[in-house]
C-alpha atoms as one frame of an Amber mdcrd trajectory, in Angstrom:
protein
  36.211 114.261 117.075  38.661 116.217 114.513  42.082 115.812 113.262  43.897
 119.067 113.857  41.881 121.964 112.884  39.578 119.610 109.808  36.369 118.354
 110.772  36.297 114.177 110.419  34.430 112.991 107.292  32.506 109.641 107.046
  33.768 109.213 103.635  35.801 110.951 101.191  36.383 110.085  97.295  40.051
 109.907  95.567  39.540 110.381  91.736  42.529 108.911  89.484  42.675 110.874
  87.190  46.436 110.858  85.910  46.013 108.463  83.084  47.530 109.120  79.622
  44.511 107.389  77.286  47.073 106.489  74.826  44.324 104.590  73.077  42.711
 107.564  72.184  45.873 108.773  70.502  45.819 112.352  69.000  42.804 113.366
  71.395  45.046 112.958  74.463  48.201 114.012  72.809  48.123 117.166  74.790
  45.392 116.651  77.828  44.880 113.942  80.120  41.921 111.608  79.432  40.085
 112.875  82.067  39.716 116.209  80.486  38.652 114.983  76.692  35.584 116.799
  75.729  32.227 114.578  75.915  28.693 115.453  74.798  28.946 118.796  73.518
  29.346 120.233  77.054  31.069 118.741  79.275  34.552 116.793  79.882  34.871
 113.287  80.767  35.324 114.063  84.474  32.251 115.827  85.060  30.471 112.717
  85.306  32.713 111.486  88.391  32.364 114.797  90.286  29.037 115.170  89.667
  28.317 111.813  90.779  30.125 112.378  94.007  28.397 115.591  95.020  25.010
 114.318  93.890  26.051 111.117  96.367  26.760 113.858  99.312  30.363 113.214
  99.334  31.846 116.682  99.520  35.755 115.697 100.150  37.049 115.161  96.833
  40.988 114.465  95.705  41.762 114.580  92.153  45.014 112.614  91.369  46.794
 113.948  88.355  49.637 113.396  86.705  50.026 112.899  82.588  49.302 116.722
  81.111  47.569 118.025  84.182  47.465 121.793  83.175  44.369 122.073  81.085
  42.566 119.290  83.919  43.695 121.798  86.739  42.598 124.722  84.987  39.423
 123.532  83.931  38.466 121.655  87.891  39.874 125.199  90.032  38.328 125.698
  92.788  35.458 123.734  92.258  32.630 126.183  91.922  30.633 124.731  89.095
  30.081 121.394  91.446  29.339 123.522  94.733  32.964 122.113  95.946  34.272
 125.432  96.898  34.550 124.921 100.443  36.487 125.620 103.326  36.352 122.274
 105.030  37.142 119.495 102.504  35.435 120.444  98.599  38.063 119.452  95.542
  41.784 119.464  96.041  44.140 118.634  92.904  46.573 116.167  94.016  49.928
 115.944  91.429  52.712 114.125  92.423  55.161 116.611  94.260  58.594 116.750
  96.015  59.328 115.156  99.431  62.100 115.167 101.448  63.290 112.113 100.075
  63.144 112.871  96.657  60.237 113.282  93.983  58.278 110.391  92.664  55.617
 110.098  89.814  52.889 107.802  90.674  53.990 104.463  89.748  50.487 102.890
  89.694  47.046 103.454  90.839  47.959 102.076  94.232  50.731 104.171  94.438
  49.224 107.300  93.711  46.548 106.890  96.645  49.407 105.623  98.710  51.419
 109.287  98.149  48.506 110.819  99.235  47.580 109.162 102.484  48.224 112.426
 104.256  45.357 114.035 102.337  43.326 111.373 103.395  44.610 111.379 107.069
  43.367 115.072 107.343  39.831 114.130 107.416  39.860 110.726 108.937  37.307
 109.128 107.316  35.833 105.829 108.087  35.354 105.279 104.147  37.389 105.970
 101.074  35.859 105.588  97.495  38.093 105.071  94.959  36.959 106.174  91.563
  38.385 106.398  87.935  38.001 109.864  86.216  37.437 108.332  82.651  34.057
 106.663  82.970  30.666 107.911  81.649  27.668 107.090  84.331  25.359 108.370
  87.054  25.573 106.593  90.057  24.463 107.055  93.524  27.658 106.196  95.373
  25.399 106.541  98.860  23.411 103.503  98.089  26.820 101.484  97.484  28.123
 102.717 100.641  25.125 101.823 102.428  25.471  98.314 100.949  28.916  98.308
 102.223  27.717  99.085 105.344  24.774  96.489 105.722  27.534  93.642 104.256
  29.886  94.910 106.999  32.555  94.544 104.173  36.084  95.699 104.274  35.531
  96.243 100.536  33.009  96.581  98.259  33.348  96.660  94.395  30.848  97.593
  91.818  30.302  95.853  89.104  28.333  95.427  86.126  26.741  92.723  83.899
  28.460  92.390  80.424  28.082  90.038  77.513  30.025  86.427  78.493  31.402
  86.814  74.937  33.080  90.067  76.288  33.742  89.041  79.859  37.448  87.986
  78.949  38.205  91.749  78.255  37.473  92.668  82.411  38.470  91.793  85.633
  35.702  89.314  86.654  34.400  88.909  90.161  32.870  85.506  91.047  30.559
  85.605  93.671  28.490  83.729  96.135  24.624  84.034  96.541  25.335  86.757
  99.202  27.228  88.402  97.062  30.440  88.226  98.616  33.438  87.492  96.794
  35.421  84.341  96.409  37.848  84.862  93.282  38.827  87.699  90.843  40.113
  86.876  87.400  41.857  89.451  85.553  40.605  88.989  81.531  39.866  85.322
  82.016  40.517  83.312  78.716  37.104  81.281  80.049  35.412  83.432  82.250
  33.241  81.728  85.068  30.963  84.770  85.360  29.682  88.200  83.980  30.035
  90.531  87.001  33.051  93.070  85.444  34.634  95.154  87.625  33.619  98.628
  87.246  37.159  99.683  88.908  34.911 101.649  91.565  36.014 100.593  95.121
  34.466 101.555  98.599  37.082 100.444 101.427  37.056 100.872 105.172  40.278
 103.293 105.529  42.180 101.354 108.221  42.026  98.511 105.729  43.288 100.102
 102.972  45.922 101.996 104.703  47.428  98.692 106.138  47.488  97.080 102.469
  48.416 100.277 100.812  51.728 100.420 102.994  52.401  96.539 102.756  51.728
  96.959  98.854  54.311 100.021  98.858  57.174  97.710 100.587  56.796  94.932
  98.010  59.550  95.550  95.215  57.383  92.879  92.937  54.159  94.443  93.106
  52.992  97.053  89.812  51.414  99.149  92.702  47.760  98.804  90.983  44.463
  98.298  92.460  43.206  95.532  90.398  46.447  93.576  89.549  47.905  93.832
  93.686  45.294  95.380  96.410  42.317  93.399  95.302  43.950  90.144  94.968
  46.099  90.422  98.526  42.942  91.595 100.206  40.928  88.678  99.158  43.590
  86.204  99.418  44.004  87.675 103.398  40.526  86.700 103.904  39.055  90.057
 104.114  35.378  90.602 103.643  34.895  91.601  99.990  31.536  92.423  98.552
  30.625  93.006  94.826  27.577  95.780  94.544  25.858  95.017  90.892  25.365
  98.545  89.015  22.233  98.187  86.631  22.738 101.321  84.558  24.566 102.951
  81.988  27.785 102.546  81.983  30.792 102.971  79.603  34.547 102.964  79.615
  35.380 105.716  77.109  39.047 104.317  76.689  39.202 103.846  72.999  38.304
 106.295  70.163  35.315 103.995  69.170  33.942 103.698  72.533  34.452 107.518
  73.240  32.458 107.790  69.595  30.000 105.482  70.533  29.231 107.056  74.038
  28.493 110.131  71.991  26.383 108.906  69.977  24.337 107.102  72.869  23.184
 110.477  74.093  21.636 110.952  70.521  19.748 107.278  70.426  18.348 107.607
  74.077  21.238 105.164  75.578  21.895 107.451  78.632  19.272 108.906  80.647
  18.475 112.595  79.996  19.955 115.203  82.110  16.926 116.260  83.771  15.938
 116.002  87.529  17.814 115.977  90.582  20.891 113.809  89.590  22.427 116.553
  86.875  25.822 116.526  85.624  27.290 119.728  85.931  30.120 121.423  84.132
  32.181 124.511  83.811  30.021 126.410  81.158  31.721 128.510  78.377  29.119
 131.585  78.801  28.668 131.849  75.483  25.408 132.580  73.625  22.854 130.892
  72.288  23.284 128.854  69.183  21.701 129.884  65.987  20.467 127.789  62.999
  21.036 129.892  59.870  18.392 130.304  57.124  20.435 127.554  54.899  21.158
 125.200  58.243  19.271 122.245  59.427  19.673 119.706  62.205  18.246 116.641
  62.847  18.818 114.000  65.893  21.701 116.097  67.046  23.086 118.197  70.405
  23.997 121.421  69.133  25.547 123.636  71.827  25.600 127.238  73.227  27.811
 129.858  70.658  27.405 127.464  67.490  26.468 128.885  64.329  25.336 126.401
  61.468  24.312 127.245  58.374  25.142 123.605  56.622  23.510 120.502  57.946
  23.926 118.645  60.852  22.702 114.801  61.424  22.975 112.671  64.102  26.276
 114.652  65.382  27.298 116.086  68.635  27.913 119.661  68.183  30.586 121.839
  71.380  30.224 125.086  71.853  31.418 127.625  69.266  31.528 126.109  66.409
  30.769 127.232  63.138  29.317 125.170  60.178  29.255 126.854  56.977  26.828
 126.714  53.724  26.824 123.551  51.983  28.792 121.668  54.846  27.370 118.587
  55.665  28.162 116.696  59.005  26.956 113.027  59.989  27.753 110.684  62.451
  30.612 112.978  63.773  31.594 114.792  66.782  32.962 118.524  66.486  34.603
 119.789  69.244  34.586 123.471  70.676  35.578 126.376  68.542  36.081 124.374
  65.413  35.121 125.697  61.728  33.938 123.700  58.945  34.017 125.576  56.051
  31.757 125.367  52.889  30.753 122.369  50.997  32.954 119.986  53.194  31.568
 116.806  54.663  32.360 115.202  58.005  31.366 111.765  58.415  32.030 109.135
  61.062  34.768 111.591  62.618  36.212 112.894  65.723  37.275 116.417  65.708
  39.056 118.165  68.766  39.082 121.760  69.404  40.199 124.992  67.399  40.529
 122.737  64.465  40.040 124.467  61.074  38.509 122.617  58.280  38.870 124.098
  54.711  36.259 124.655  52.009  35.348 121.495  49.743  37.123 118.998  51.923
  36.148 115.371  52.917  36.921 114.283  56.536  35.840 110.328  56.937  33.862
 108.168  54.779  30.495 106.597  55.590  31.405 103.704  52.699  34.262 102.747
  54.354  33.569 102.845  58.177  35.259  99.221  58.282  38.371 101.426  58.531
  37.420 103.188  61.692  36.790 106.578  62.303  38.982 109.594  61.477  40.372
 111.754  63.861  41.910 115.156  63.897  43.437 116.753  66.698  43.426 120.099
  68.835  44.502 123.343  66.448  44.998 121.484  63.351  44.299 123.103  60.203
  42.982 121.169  56.807  43.236 123.106  53.905  40.711 123.363  51.163  39.872
 120.352  48.882  41.876 117.949  51.114  40.716 114.427  51.688  41.198 112.640
  54.895  40.206 108.890  54.853  38.384 106.634  57.381  40.478 105.822  60.226
  43.165 108.336  59.676  44.870 110.194  62.884  45.940 113.506  61.874  48.110
 115.490  64.253  49.921 118.157  62.171  48.472 120.464  59.456  47.236 119.573
  56.042  47.701 121.849  53.342  48.190 119.752  50.258  46.940 116.307  48.983
  50.106 113.924  49.155  50.888 111.870  45.955
């Protein structure tokens, strides 16, 4: 069966990638959260797209909105993920002009609703709705098999969290057979530790019905977690929880982004080996170089880097230069930044194309209680400047303030 000239697909994916990521502060002032660099060579969205490809999903819609330029450019035609295809592949889906006006996406459910015509082109049996801002490796085909086995209308991926943290999440209360009987959004007294990962598989006919009804509800906030899931549950639809037991982290805050990067160094995440690779758009830079005065300990140093100073327990992105006498520890230095001589960087995140002058000090190991120091993209920090722990810098600093 075909719809027009488009071949029918069993399952397609819709990736929600339009979020602002305001809790990442200066790191997302110019780019969407899924486009934030991660792990020395990736951007956050690489994980979700790679999961789709590795799971056999070859039709992926990426819903963008906030600061989409870099994300659109990065994904391009999908070639790095083998998604440059005549039928399916990857498609960028921003808000657009319609006959009845121009509408921004007003919520996660509304974003998918506004692109139902895209889904209909492929006439799928199932639609997977994914966030583009989580770090994890997952085989969605196993979740789809579970969904079919249970005869579910909607299956929600859940992960066990410590009971003391459960009140921070949407919690699924489930029966012994995995069916969901109650959903609680950030409950003060949680009944279980099954936290929603914001990852759903729907039967398309059911999702289409509930999206349409939700769009006509003036009281709805047009959100999957707040509206669609509770409405389906209250309507008696068959809803099941799928337990995921691997590494998963929501990198929605500066602290969680830093920790997820450090987890790469500490063995908390599985390595990028074997068949389950995370693909990215590579830089094409030459191999990294550790100079005669340089040293590295338990760090990731990406291609094109020149290291003449000391790097310890840090993630260094492509094209970074660290000059003699500089000392970097427990930090993330993003692409093409320069750390000049005799400067220390500790417990910090430095965005792309930043230049830090000589004899400066960014962050402070002894003041970690004050938080991670963050310097935004394209910033210049002059010689002899001290940036205290926890500071967020989004403009050039050329002299110390009194």
